[in-house]
Amino acid sequence: MAENFKYTPQDFKSDQEVRWCPGCGDHFVLNAVQKALPEVSHVLNYDIERYVFVSGIGCSSRFPYYMKTFGFHGIHGRASAIATGIKCANPTLSVWQITGDGDALAIGGNHFIHAVRRNIDINILLFNNEIYGLTKGQYSPTSKLGSITKTSPFGTVEHPFRPGELVIGAQGKFFARSLDIDVKLTSEIMVEAAKHDGTSVVEILQNCVIYNDKTHGVITDKENREDRIISIRHGEKMVFGKNRDKGLILSGLSLKVVTIGQGGFSIDDILTHDAYEANPGVHMMLANMAYPEYPVALGVIRNVKETTYDDNVRDQVLEVMKTAKIKNVDDLLNSGDTWDV
């Protein structure tokens, strides 16, 4: 066993030149992952050889080149399928899928939702810049309704996917959200995602400086950020705002923003976040909150234990092996009719 506590971010950096555009949000995410993995290694007692990064196609999918780990740069939309195969073949590996909103939610949409439904133990980092960047500016499944892009010059007429709603609706057990520019929060979430046994999906609101600059600007603007986002943590009151005087309550079947000290509301009325609650109701509402009616929720929104696909495959194989007559390839080749040619 290696002395994992000695790992540093530098240990996870490859010798490849990073070729994302200057100012691209991907640089922040790469930094956050490389900061997180020494902590993951320490907490989970992982050697560096256990890590595998898998990608499809897109700007974000260059990620494996920049990691000093095992990696696969796959084909468009198929990263979930590759990651699933890797994990089932070698359950001891820590498998990380890197994907964008186009790669995961359009051509790879079917693979994505079924990986989530099966709850295979992989970590999916979904870079969401609401545009196809690599192919130079077409609208994606998360582009806002009415977005002007190269393929929607008069504005999109499609309602976009909301990744959190898609994940939780597909029976997802772990969903978190972060901002590319918040390296500390993203790094903390990566550690929690790695600790989760099952599919973890982390949506990272990421800026494409060339083709969709400031698409998340309304909440990343430094002056107003504290009033337009809420960072939630399990077991803590859901409070936000520059003056920490706003909070979330349940009003009927909906969440409602209230001001502490006004309208008869005190800190005792504010909801406490329970990421471990199996009922997805509040988690779905938190995942769907959008400015200006609500602050956008960041942090681990849902983190629920459930059996995993890879564990079930392993258990089934072991059970079948107990009574199987075929023990090896020779048994298989001689198990039926044979002919002399």
mmCIF file of C-alpha atoms in Angstrom:
data_model
loop_
_atom_site.group_PDB
_atom_site.id
_atom_site.type_symbol
_atom_site.label_atom_id
_atom_site.label_comp_id
_atom_site.label_asym_id
_atom_site.label_seq_id
_atom_site.Cartn_x
_atom_site.Cartn_y
_atom_site.Cartn_z
ATOM 1 C CA MET A 1 0.000 0.000 0.000
ATOM 2 C CA ALA A 2 1.411 3.380 -0.977
ATOM 3 C CA GLU A 3 1.704 6.164 1.548
ATOM 4 C CA ASN A 4 -1.324 7.928 0.127
ATOM 5 C CA PHE A 5 -1.222 10.804 2.575
ATOM 6 C CA LYS A 6 1.834 12.063 0.726
ATOM 7 C CA TYR A 7 -0.010 12.618 -2.560
ATOM 8 C CA THR A 8 -0.200 16.206 -3.760
ATOM 9 C CA PRO A 9 -2.112 17.810 -6.642
ATOM 10 C CA GLN A 10 1.118 17.721 -8.631
ATOM 11 C CA ASP A 11 1.066 13.911 -8.505
ATOM 12 C CA PHE A 12 -2.130 13.941 -10.579
ATOM 13 C CA LYS A 13 -0.901 16.380 -13.273
ATOM 14 C CA SER A 14 0.273 14.886 -16.550
ATOM 15 C CA ASP A 15 3.081 16.354 -18.660
ATOM 16 C CA GLN A 16 0.640 17.343 -21.430
ATOM 17 C CA GLU A 17 0.103 20.985 -22.360
ATOM 18 C CA VAL A 18 -3.420 22.066 -21.389
ATOM 19 C CA ARG A 19 -5.027 23.318 -24.584
ATOM 20 C CA TRP A 20 -8.318 24.816 -23.467
ATOM 21 C CA CYS A 21 -9.006 28.434 -24.379
ATOM 22 C CA PRO A 22 -7.550 31.021 -21.988
ATOM 23 C CA GLY A 23 -10.301 31.843 -19.491
ATOM 24 C CA CYS A 24 -12.231 28.583 -20.074
ATOM 25 C CA GLY A 25 -13.974 27.267 -16.980
ATOM 26 C CA ASP A 26 -12.477 23.827 -17.603
ATOM 27 C CA HIS A 27 -9.174 25.048 -16.149
ATOM 28 C CA PHE A 28 -10.883 25.643 -12.786
ATOM 29 C CA VAL A 29 -12.506 22.204 -12.788
ATOM 30 C CA LEU A 30 -9.217 20.467 -13.606
ATOM 31 C CA ASN A 31 -7.594 22.349 -10.743
ATOM 32 C CA ALA A 32 -10.404 21.340 -8.366
ATOM 33 C CA VAL A 33 -10.177 17.644 -9.263
ATOM 34 C CA GLN A 34 -6.401 17.594 -8.878
ATOM 35 C CA LYS A 35 -6.778 19.235 -5.472
ATOM 36 C CA ALA A 36 -9.485 16.754 -4.430
ATOM 37 C CA LEU A 37 -7.794 13.475 -5.330
ATOM 38 C CA PRO A 38 -5.050 13.596 -2.644
ATOM 39 C CA GLU A 39 -7.865 13.962 -0.084
ATOM 40 C CA VAL A 40 -9.849 11.151 -1.724
ATOM 41 C CA SER A 41 -6.750 8.944 -1.631
ATOM 42 C CA HIS A 42 -6.233 9.702 2.037
ATOM 43 C CA VAL A 43 -9.856 9.176 3.078
ATOM 44 C CA LEU A 44 -10.454 6.028 1.017
ATOM 45 C CA ASN A 45 -6.903 4.645 1.150
ATOM 46 C CA TYR A 46 -6.586 4.656 -2.646
ATOM 47 C CA ASP A 47 -3.340 4.297 -4.590
ATOM 48 C CA ILE A 48 -2.988 6.528 -7.624
ATOM 49 C CA GLU A 49 -3.131 3.434 -9.854
ATOM 50 C CA ARG A 50 -6.805 2.949 -8.962
ATOM 51 C CA TYR A 51 -7.997 6.057 -10.806
ATOM 52 C CA VAL A 52 -9.443 5.937 -14.320
ATOM 53 C CA PHE A 53 -10.788 8.976 -16.165
ATOM 54 C CA VAL A 54 -13.182 8.339 -19.060
ATOM 55 C CA SER A 55 -14.550 10.871 -21.518
ATOM 56 C CA GLY A 56 -16.635 11.112 -24.656
ATOM 57 C CA ILE A 57 -16.262 13.969 -27.128
ATOM 58 C CA GLY A 58 -16.254 17.684 -26.431
ATOM 59 C CA CYS A 59 -13.947 20.338 -25.003
ATOM 60 C CA SER A 60 -14.243 18.864 -21.505
ATOM 61 C CA SER A 61 -13.454 15.421 -22.859
ATOM 62 C CA ARG A 62 -9.782 16.321 -23.286
ATOM 63 C CA PHE A 63 -9.653 15.996 -19.482
ATOM 64 C CA PRO A 64 -8.028 12.505 -19.324
ATOM 65 C CA TYR A 65 -4.978 13.826 -21.222
ATOM 66 C CA TYR A 66 -4.228 16.190 -18.372
ATOM 67 C CA MET A 67 -4.492 13.599 -15.591
ATOM 68 C CA LYS A 68 -1.558 11.420 -14.574
ATOM 69 C CA THR A 69 -3.888 8.452 -14.186
ATOM 70 C CA PHE A 70 -5.303 5.785 -16.453
ATOM 71 C CA GLY A 71 -7.665 7.280 -19.012
ATOM 72 C CA PHE A 72 -9.887 6.658 -22.021
ATOM 73 C CA HIS A 73 -10.891 9.319 -24.551
ATOM 74 C CA GLY A 74 -13.934 7.575 -25.973
ATOM 75 C CA ILE A 75 -16.479 8.285 -28.674
ATOM 76 C CA HIS A 76 -19.319 10.774 -28.624
ATOM 77 C CA GLY A 77 -21.877 10.121 -25.902
ATOM 78 C CA ARG A 78 -20.545 6.701 -24.984
ATOM 79 C CA ALA A 79 -18.493 7.523 -21.898
ATOM 80 C CA SER A 80 -21.136 6.077 -19.540
ATOM 81 C CA ALA A 81 -21.056 2.756 -21.391
ATOM 82 C CA ILE A 82 -17.246 2.608 -21.257
ATOM 83 C CA ALA A 83 -17.180 3.612 -17.596
ATOM 84 C CA THR A 84 -19.779 0.946 -16.782
ATOM 85 C CA GLY A 85 -17.699 -1.745 -18.471
ATOM 86 C CA ILE A 86 -14.539 -0.683 -16.669
ATOM 87 C CA LYS A 87 -16.215 -0.706 -13.276
ATOM 88 C CA CYS A 88 -17.841 -4.114 -13.792
ATOM 89 C CA ALA A 89 -14.587 -5.635 -15.062
ATOM 90 C CA ASN A 90 -12.577 -4.265 -12.130
ATOM 91 C CA PRO A 91 -14.765 -3.059 -9.238
ATOM 92 C CA THR A 92 -11.725 -1.901 -7.255
ATOM 93 C CA LEU A 93 -11.113 1.022 -9.640
ATOM 94 C CA SER A 94 -12.243 4.574 -8.945
ATOM 95 C CA VAL A 95 -13.914 5.544 -12.217
ATOM 96 C CA TRP A 96 -14.527 9.193 -13.168
ATOM 97 C CA GLN A 97 -16.560 10.132 -16.239
ATOM 98 C CA ILE A 98 -15.964 13.564 -17.739
ATOM 99 C CA THR A 99 -18.714 14.846 -20.019
ATOM 100 C CA GLY A 100 -20.406 17.987 -21.286
ATOM 101 C CA ASP A 101 -24.071 18.901 -21.614
ATOM 102 C CA GLY A 102 -24.049 17.989 -25.305
ATOM 103 C CA ASP A 103 -22.109 14.766 -24.917
ATOM 104 C CA ALA A 104 -24.113 13.450 -21.937
ATOM 105 C CA LEU A 105 -27.611 14.770 -22.539
ATOM 106 C CA ALA A 106 -27.978 14.630 -26.344
ATOM 107 C CA ILE A 107 -26.206 11.803 -28.180
ATOM 108 C CA GLY A 108 -25.328 10.145 -24.874
ATOM 109 C CA GLY A 109 -28.640 10.775 -23.157
ATOM 110 C CA ASN A 110 -29.771 7.175 -23.164
ATOM 111 C CA HIS A 111 -26.504 5.871 -21.735
ATOM 112 C CA PHE A 112 -26.501 8.645 -19.134
ATOM 113 C CA ILE A 113 -29.961 8.055 -17.676
ATOM 114 C CA HIS A 114 -29.502 4.293 -17.551
ATOM 115 C CA ALA A 115 -26.144 4.573 -15.801
ATOM 116 C CA VAL A 116 -27.929 6.718 -13.212
ATOM 117 C CA ARG A 117 -30.872 4.308 -12.955
ATOM 118 C CA ARG A 118 -28.602 1.298 -12.522
ATOM 119 C CA ASN A 119 -26.652 3.103 -9.810
ATOM 120 C CA ILE A 120 -23.268 1.822 -10.902
ATOM 121 C CA ASP A 121 -20.425 3.107 -8.751
ATOM 122 C CA ILE A 122 -18.965 5.778 -11.038
ATOM 123 C CA ASN A 123 -18.514 9.526 -10.643
ATOM 124 C CA ILE A 124 -19.953 11.646 -13.470
ATOM 125 C CA LEU A 125 -18.724 15.234 -13.778
ATOM 126 C CA LEU A 126 -21.173 17.078 -16.037
ATOM 127 C CA PHE A 127 -19.715 20.328 -17.401
ATOM 128 C CA ASN A 128 -22.727 22.497 -18.227
ATOM 129 C CA ASN A 129 -21.960 25.559 -20.376
ATOM 130 C CA GLU A 130 -25.285 25.357 -22.251
ATOM 131 C CA ILE A 131 -23.596 25.215 -25.686
ATOM 132 C CA TYR A 132 -21.600 22.993 -28.005
ATOM 133 C CA GLY A 133 -18.176 24.600 -27.724
ATOM 134 C CA LEU A 134 -15.943 22.137 -29.589
ATOM 135 C CA THR A 135 -18.094 22.339 -32.719
ATOM 136 C CA LYS A 136 -18.292 26.115 -32.385
ATOM 137 C CA GLY A 137 -21.533 27.279 -30.940
ATOM 138 C CA GLN A 138 -24.628 25.149 -31.629
ATOM 139 C CA TYR A 139 -27.372 25.075 -28.975
ATOM 140 C CA SER A 140 -27.367 22.080 -26.635
ATOM 141 C CA PRO A 141 -30.063 20.292 -24.564
ATOM 142 C CA THR A 142 -29.449 22.720 -21.690
ATOM 143 C CA SER A 143 -29.471 25.976 -23.699
ATOM 144 C CA LYS A 144 -32.042 28.396 -22.341
ATOM 145 C CA LEU A 145 -35.333 28.753 -24.218
ATOM 146 C CA GLY A 146 -34.872 31.520 -26.766
ATOM 147 C CA SER A 147 -31.058 31.304 -26.861
ATOM 148 C CA ILE A 148 -29.515 32.822 -29.996
ATOM 149 C CA THR A 149 -26.860 30.439 -31.324
ATOM 150 C CA LYS A 150 -25.419 29.437 -34.685
ATOM 151 C CA THR A 151 -28.135 26.792 -35.063
ATOM 152 C CA SER A 152 -30.908 28.927 -33.555
ATOM 153 C CA PRO A 153 -30.424 32.393 -35.120
ATOM 154 C CA PHE A 154 -33.991 33.352 -34.188
ATOM 155 C CA GLY A 155 -33.833 31.772 -30.723
ATOM 156 C CA THR A 156 -34.340 28.180 -29.581
ATOM 157 C CA VAL A 157 -37.907 26.930 -29.344
ATOM 158 C CA GLU A 158 -36.968 23.968 -27.111
ATOM 159 C CA HIS A 159 -37.426 23.708 -23.364
ATOM 160 C CA PRO A 160 -34.059 22.711 -21.903
ATOM 161 C CA PHE A 161 -33.208 19.778 -19.689
ATOM 162 C CA ARG A 162 -32.537 20.590 -16.067
ATOM 163 C CA PRO A 163 -29.783 18.058 -15.181
ATOM 164 C CA GLY A 164 -30.785 17.744 -11.523
ATOM 165 C CA GLU A 165 -34.378 16.995 -12.436
ATOM 166 C CA LEU A 166 -33.203 14.447 -15.007
ATOM 167 C CA VAL A 167 -30.907 12.697 -12.516
ATOM 168 C CA ILE A 168 -33.359 12.559 -9.631
ATOM 169 C CA GLY A 169 -36.161 11.579 -12.004
ATOM 170 C CA ALA A 170 -34.042 8.655 -13.194
ATOM 171 C CA GLN A 171 -33.836 7.439 -9.579
ATOM 172 C CA GLY A 172 -30.431 9.065 -9.014
ATOM 173 C CA LYS A 173 -29.076 8.740 -5.501
ATOM 174 C CA PHE A 174 -26.382 11.448 -5.596
ATOM 175 C CA PHE A 175 -26.654 14.855 -7.201
ATOM 176 C CA ALA A 176 -24.552 17.924 -6.476
ATOM 177 C CA ARG A 177 -23.910 21.255 -8.190
ATOM 178 C CA SER A 178 -21.016 23.696 -8.181
ATOM 179 C CA LEU A 179 -19.586 26.680 -10.054
ATOM 180 C CA ASP A 180 -16.412 26.322 -12.091
ATOM 181 C CA ILE A 181 -14.907 29.413 -10.443
ATOM 182 C CA ASP A 182 -15.503 28.046 -6.923
ATOM 183 C CA VAL A 183 -12.563 25.635 -6.812
ATOM 184 C CA LYS A 184 -12.838 25.064 -3.062
ATOM 185 C CA LEU A 185 -16.508 24.025 -3.198
ATOM 186 C CA THR A 186 -15.995 21.901 -6.302
ATOM 187 C CA SER A 187 -13.072 20.129 -4.671
ATOM 188 C CA GLU A 188 -15.101 19.427 -1.517
ATOM 189 C CA ILE A 189 -17.950 18.015 -3.605
ATOM 190 C CA MET A 190 -15.525 15.735 -5.494
ATOM 191 C CA VAL A 191 -14.474 14.168 -2.207
ATOM 192 C CA GLU A 192 -18.104 13.548 -1.215
ATOM 193 C CA ALA A 193 -18.851 12.125 -4.676
ATOM 194 C CA ALA A 194 -15.925 9.714 -4.395
ATOM 195 C CA LYS A 195 -17.106 8.542 -0.977
ATOM 196 C CA HIS A 196 -20.601 7.814 -2.298
ATOM 197 C CA ASP A 197 -21.100 4.156 -3.265
ATOM 198 C CA GLY A 198 -23.148 4.423 -6.451
ATOM 199 C CA THR A 199 -23.539 6.835 -9.352
ATOM 200 C CA SER A 200 -22.668 10.355 -8.319
ATOM 201 C CA VAL A 201 -23.524 13.168 -10.718
ATOM 202 C CA VAL A 202 -21.900 16.560 -10.183
ATOM 203 C CA GLU A 203 -23.203 19.352 -12.400
ATOM 204 C CA ILE A 204 -20.624 22.096 -12.776
ATOM 205 C CA LEU A 205 -21.955 25.391 -14.111
ATOM 206 C CA GLN A 206 -19.097 26.188 -16.451
ATOM 207 C CA ASN A 207 -18.372 29.187 -18.652
ATOM 208 C CA CYS A 208 -17.521 28.937 -22.367
ATOM 209 C CA VAL A 209 -15.674 32.203 -22.819
ATOM 210 C CA ILE A 210 -15.832 32.021 -26.622
ATOM 211 C CA TYR A 211 -19.297 30.783 -27.629
ATOM 212 C CA ASN A 212 -21.520 31.354 -24.580
ATOM 213 C CA ASP A 213 -19.726 33.809 -22.348
ATOM 214 C CA LYS A 214 -21.439 34.668 -19.043
ATOM 215 C CA THR A 215 -24.291 32.192 -19.585
ATOM 216 C CA HIS A 216 -24.282 31.766 -15.806
ATOM 217 C CA GLY A 217 -23.287 35.403 -15.244
ATOM 218 C CA VAL A 218 -26.491 36.331 -13.432
ATOM 219 C CA ILE A 219 -25.450 34.134 -10.485
ATOM 220 C CA THR A 220 -21.640 34.259 -10.821
ATOM 221 C CA ASP A 221 -21.516 38.072 -10.737
ATOM 222 C CA LYS A 222 -19.361 38.754 -7.683
ATOM 223 C CA GLU A 223 -21.407 41.723 -6.445
ATOM 224 C CA ASN A 224 -24.719 39.832 -6.317
ATOM 225 C CA ARG A 225 -23.595 36.215 -5.978
ATOM 226 C CA GLU A 226 -24.419 35.815 -2.288
ATOM 227 C CA ASP A 227 -28.023 36.884 -2.873
ATOM 228 C CA ARG A 228 -28.502 34.670 -5.923
ATOM 229 C CA ILE A 229 -26.995 31.369 -4.809
ATOM 230 C CA ILE A 230 -27.409 29.239 -1.711
ATOM 231 C CA SER A 231 -24.704 26.839 -0.562
ATOM 232 C CA ILE A 232 -26.360 23.955 1.215
ATOM 233 C CA ARG A 233 -24.800 21.409 3.567
ATOM 234 C CA HIS A 234 -26.356 18.380 5.201
ATOM 235 C CA GLY A 235 -27.584 19.162 8.722
ATOM 236 C CA GLU A 236 -27.390 22.942 8.321
ATOM 237 C CA LYS A 237 -30.121 25.559 7.993
ATOM 238 C CA MET A 238 -30.705 26.668 4.398
ATOM 239 C CA VAL A 239 -29.761 30.330 4.830
ATOM 240 C CA PHE A 240 -28.271 32.706 2.263
ATOM 241 C CA GLY A 241 -27.774 36.372 1.336
ATOM 242 C CA LYS A 242 -25.099 38.974 1.934
ATOM 243 C CA ASN A 243 -26.496 39.545 5.405
ATOM 244 C CA ARG A 244 -27.367 35.866 5.978
ATOM 245 C CA ASP A 245 -30.932 36.959 6.602
ATOM 246 C CA LYS A 246 -32.773 34.971 3.922
ATOM 247 C CA GLY A 247 -33.856 31.374 4.079
ATOM 248 C CA LEU A 248 -36.043 28.631 2.625
ATOM 249 C CA ILE A 249 -39.252 27.311 4.147
ATOM 250 C CA LEU A 250 -41.906 24.877 2.948
ATOM 251 C CA SER A 251 -45.135 26.639 1.988
ATOM 252 C CA GLY A 252 -47.729 24.088 1.012
ATOM 253 C CA LEU A 253 -46.067 21.857 -1.575
ATOM 254 C CA SER A 254 -43.461 24.437 -2.626
ATOM 255 C CA LEU A 255 -40.333 26.061 -1.290
ATOM 256 C CA LYS A 256 -40.541 29.737 -0.408
ATOM 257 C CA VAL A 257 -37.900 32.394 0.229
ATOM 258 C CA VAL A 258 -38.437 34.395 3.417
ATOM 259 C CA THR A 259 -36.503 37.068 5.272
ATOM 260 C CA ILE A 260 -35.503 36.156 8.796
ATOM 261 C CA GLY A 261 -36.880 38.736 11.226
ATOM 262 C CA GLN A 262 -39.719 39.771 8.926
ATOM 263 C CA GLY A 263 -43.262 38.425 8.584
ATOM 264 C CA GLY A 264 -42.924 36.540 11.853
ATOM 265 C CA PHE A 265 -40.174 34.229 10.515
ATOM 266 C CA SER A 266 -37.209 33.295 12.693
ATOM 267 C CA ILE A 267 -34.207 31.029 12.114
ATOM 268 C CA ASP A 268 -36.230 28.217 13.694
ATOM 269 C CA ASP A 269 -38.642 28.311 10.737
ATOM 270 C CA ILE A 270 -35.896 27.773 8.152
ATOM 271 C CA LEU A 271 -35.547 24.279 6.701
ATOM 272 C CA THR A 272 -32.571 22.140 7.657
ATOM 273 C CA HIS A 273 -31.012 20.359 4.682
ATOM 274 C CA ASP A 274 -31.244 16.562 4.805
ATOM 275 C CA ALA A 275 -29.238 15.177 1.883
ATOM 276 C CA TYR A 276 -29.825 11.612 3.124
ATOM 277 C CA GLU A 277 -33.657 11.731 2.928
ATOM 278 C CA ALA A 278 -34.809 8.956 0.595
ATOM 279 C CA ASN A 279 -37.957 10.819 -0.487
ATOM 280 C CA PRO A 280 -36.801 12.925 -3.452
ATOM 281 C CA GLY A 281 -39.462 15.648 -3.074
ATOM 282 C CA VAL A 282 -37.447 18.439 -1.450
ATOM 283 C CA HIS A 283 -34.283 17.428 -3.331
ATOM 284 C CA MET A 284 -36.111 17.817 -6.633
ATOM 285 C CA MET A 285 -37.349 21.255 -5.619
ATOM 286 C CA LEU A 286 -33.860 22.321 -4.556
ATOM 287 C CA ALA A 287 -32.347 21.048 -7.813
ATOM 288 C CA ASN A 288 -34.913 22.993 -9.861
ATOM 289 C CA MET A 289 -34.596 26.347 -8.077
ATOM 290 C CA ALA A 290 -33.681 29.133 -10.502
ATOM 291 C CA TYR A 291 -33.048 32.868 -10.255
ATOM 292 C CA PRO A 292 -34.887 35.275 -9.941
ATOM 293 C CA GLU A 293 -37.642 33.476 -7.992
ATOM 294 C CA TYR A 294 -35.140 31.425 -6.041
ATOM 295 C CA PRO A 295 -31.411 31.289 -5.382
ATOM 296 C CA VAL A 296 -29.577 28.549 -7.311
ATOM 297 C CA ALA A 297 -28.634 25.696 -4.970
ATOM 298 C CA LEU A 298 -24.989 24.621 -4.803
ATOM 299 C CA GLY A 299 -23.521 21.731 -2.826
ATOM 300 C CA VAL A 300 -24.588 18.133 -2.306
ATOM 301 C CA ILE A 301 -28.356 18.171 -2.818
ATOM 302 C CA ARG A 302 -29.013 14.416 -2.669
ATOM 303 C CA ASN A 303 -26.874 11.622 -1.149
ATOM 304 C CA VAL A 304 -28.853 8.437 -0.509
ATOM 305 C CA LYS A 305 -27.539 4.908 0.062
ATOM 306 C CA GLU A 306 -28.700 2.103 -2.235
ATOM 307 C CA THR A 307 -27.297 -1.147 -3.599
ATOM 308 C CA THR A 308 -25.204 -0.706 -6.728
ATOM 309 C CA TYR A 309 -25.252 -2.368 -10.133
ATOM 310 C CA ASP A 310 -21.636 -3.526 -9.885
ATOM 311 C CA ASP A 311 -22.208 -5.070 -6.454
ATOM 312 C CA ASN A 312 -25.274 -6.900 -7.760
ATOM 313 C CA VAL A 313 -23.331 -8.203 -10.772
ATOM 314 C CA ARG A 314 -20.549 -9.446 -8.500
ATOM 315 C CA ASP A 315 -22.974 -11.159 -6.122
ATOM 316 C CA GLN A 316 -24.853 -12.802 -8.965
ATOM 317 C CA VAL A 317 -21.652 -14.140 -10.549
ATOM 318 C CA LEU A 318 -20.492 -15.581 -7.221
ATOM 319 C CA GLU A 319 -23.872 -17.229 -6.638
ATOM 320 C CA VAL A 320 -24.006 -18.760 -10.112
ATOM 321 C CA MET A 321 -20.431 -20.035 -9.797
ATOM 322 C CA LYS A 322 -21.388 -22.127 -6.754
ATOM 323 C CA THR A 323 -23.535 -24.507 -8.792
ATOM 324 C CA ALA A 324 -22.227 -23.973 -12.326
ATOM 325 C CA LYS A 325 -20.891 -27.027 -14.145
ATOM 326 C CA ILE A 326 -18.738 -24.842 -16.354
ATOM 327 C CA LYS A 327 -15.697 -23.676 -14.380
ATOM 328 C CA ASN A 328 -13.337 -22.587 -17.164
ATOM 329 C CA VAL A 329 -12.963 -22.209 -20.938
ATOM 330 C CA ASP A 330 -12.129 -25.901 -21.425
ATOM 331 C CA ASP A 331 -15.367 -26.850 -19.657
ATOM 332 C CA LEU A 332 -17.250 -24.471 -21.937
ATOM 333 C CA LEU A 333 -15.674 -25.820 -25.140
ATOM 334 C CA ASN A 334 -16.513 -29.377 -24.130
ATOM 335 C CA SER A 335 -19.956 -28.639 -22.733
ATOM 336 C CA GLY A 336 -21.965 -29.419 -25.880
ATOM 337 C CA ASP A 337 -21.840 -31.293 -29.122
ATOM 338 C CA THR A 338 -18.438 -31.415 -30.826
ATOM 339 C CA TRP A 339 -17.387 -32.494 -34.304
ATOM 340 C CA ASP A 340 -14.161 -33.796 -35.775
ATOM 341 C CA VAL A 341 -13.377 -31.883 -38.997
#
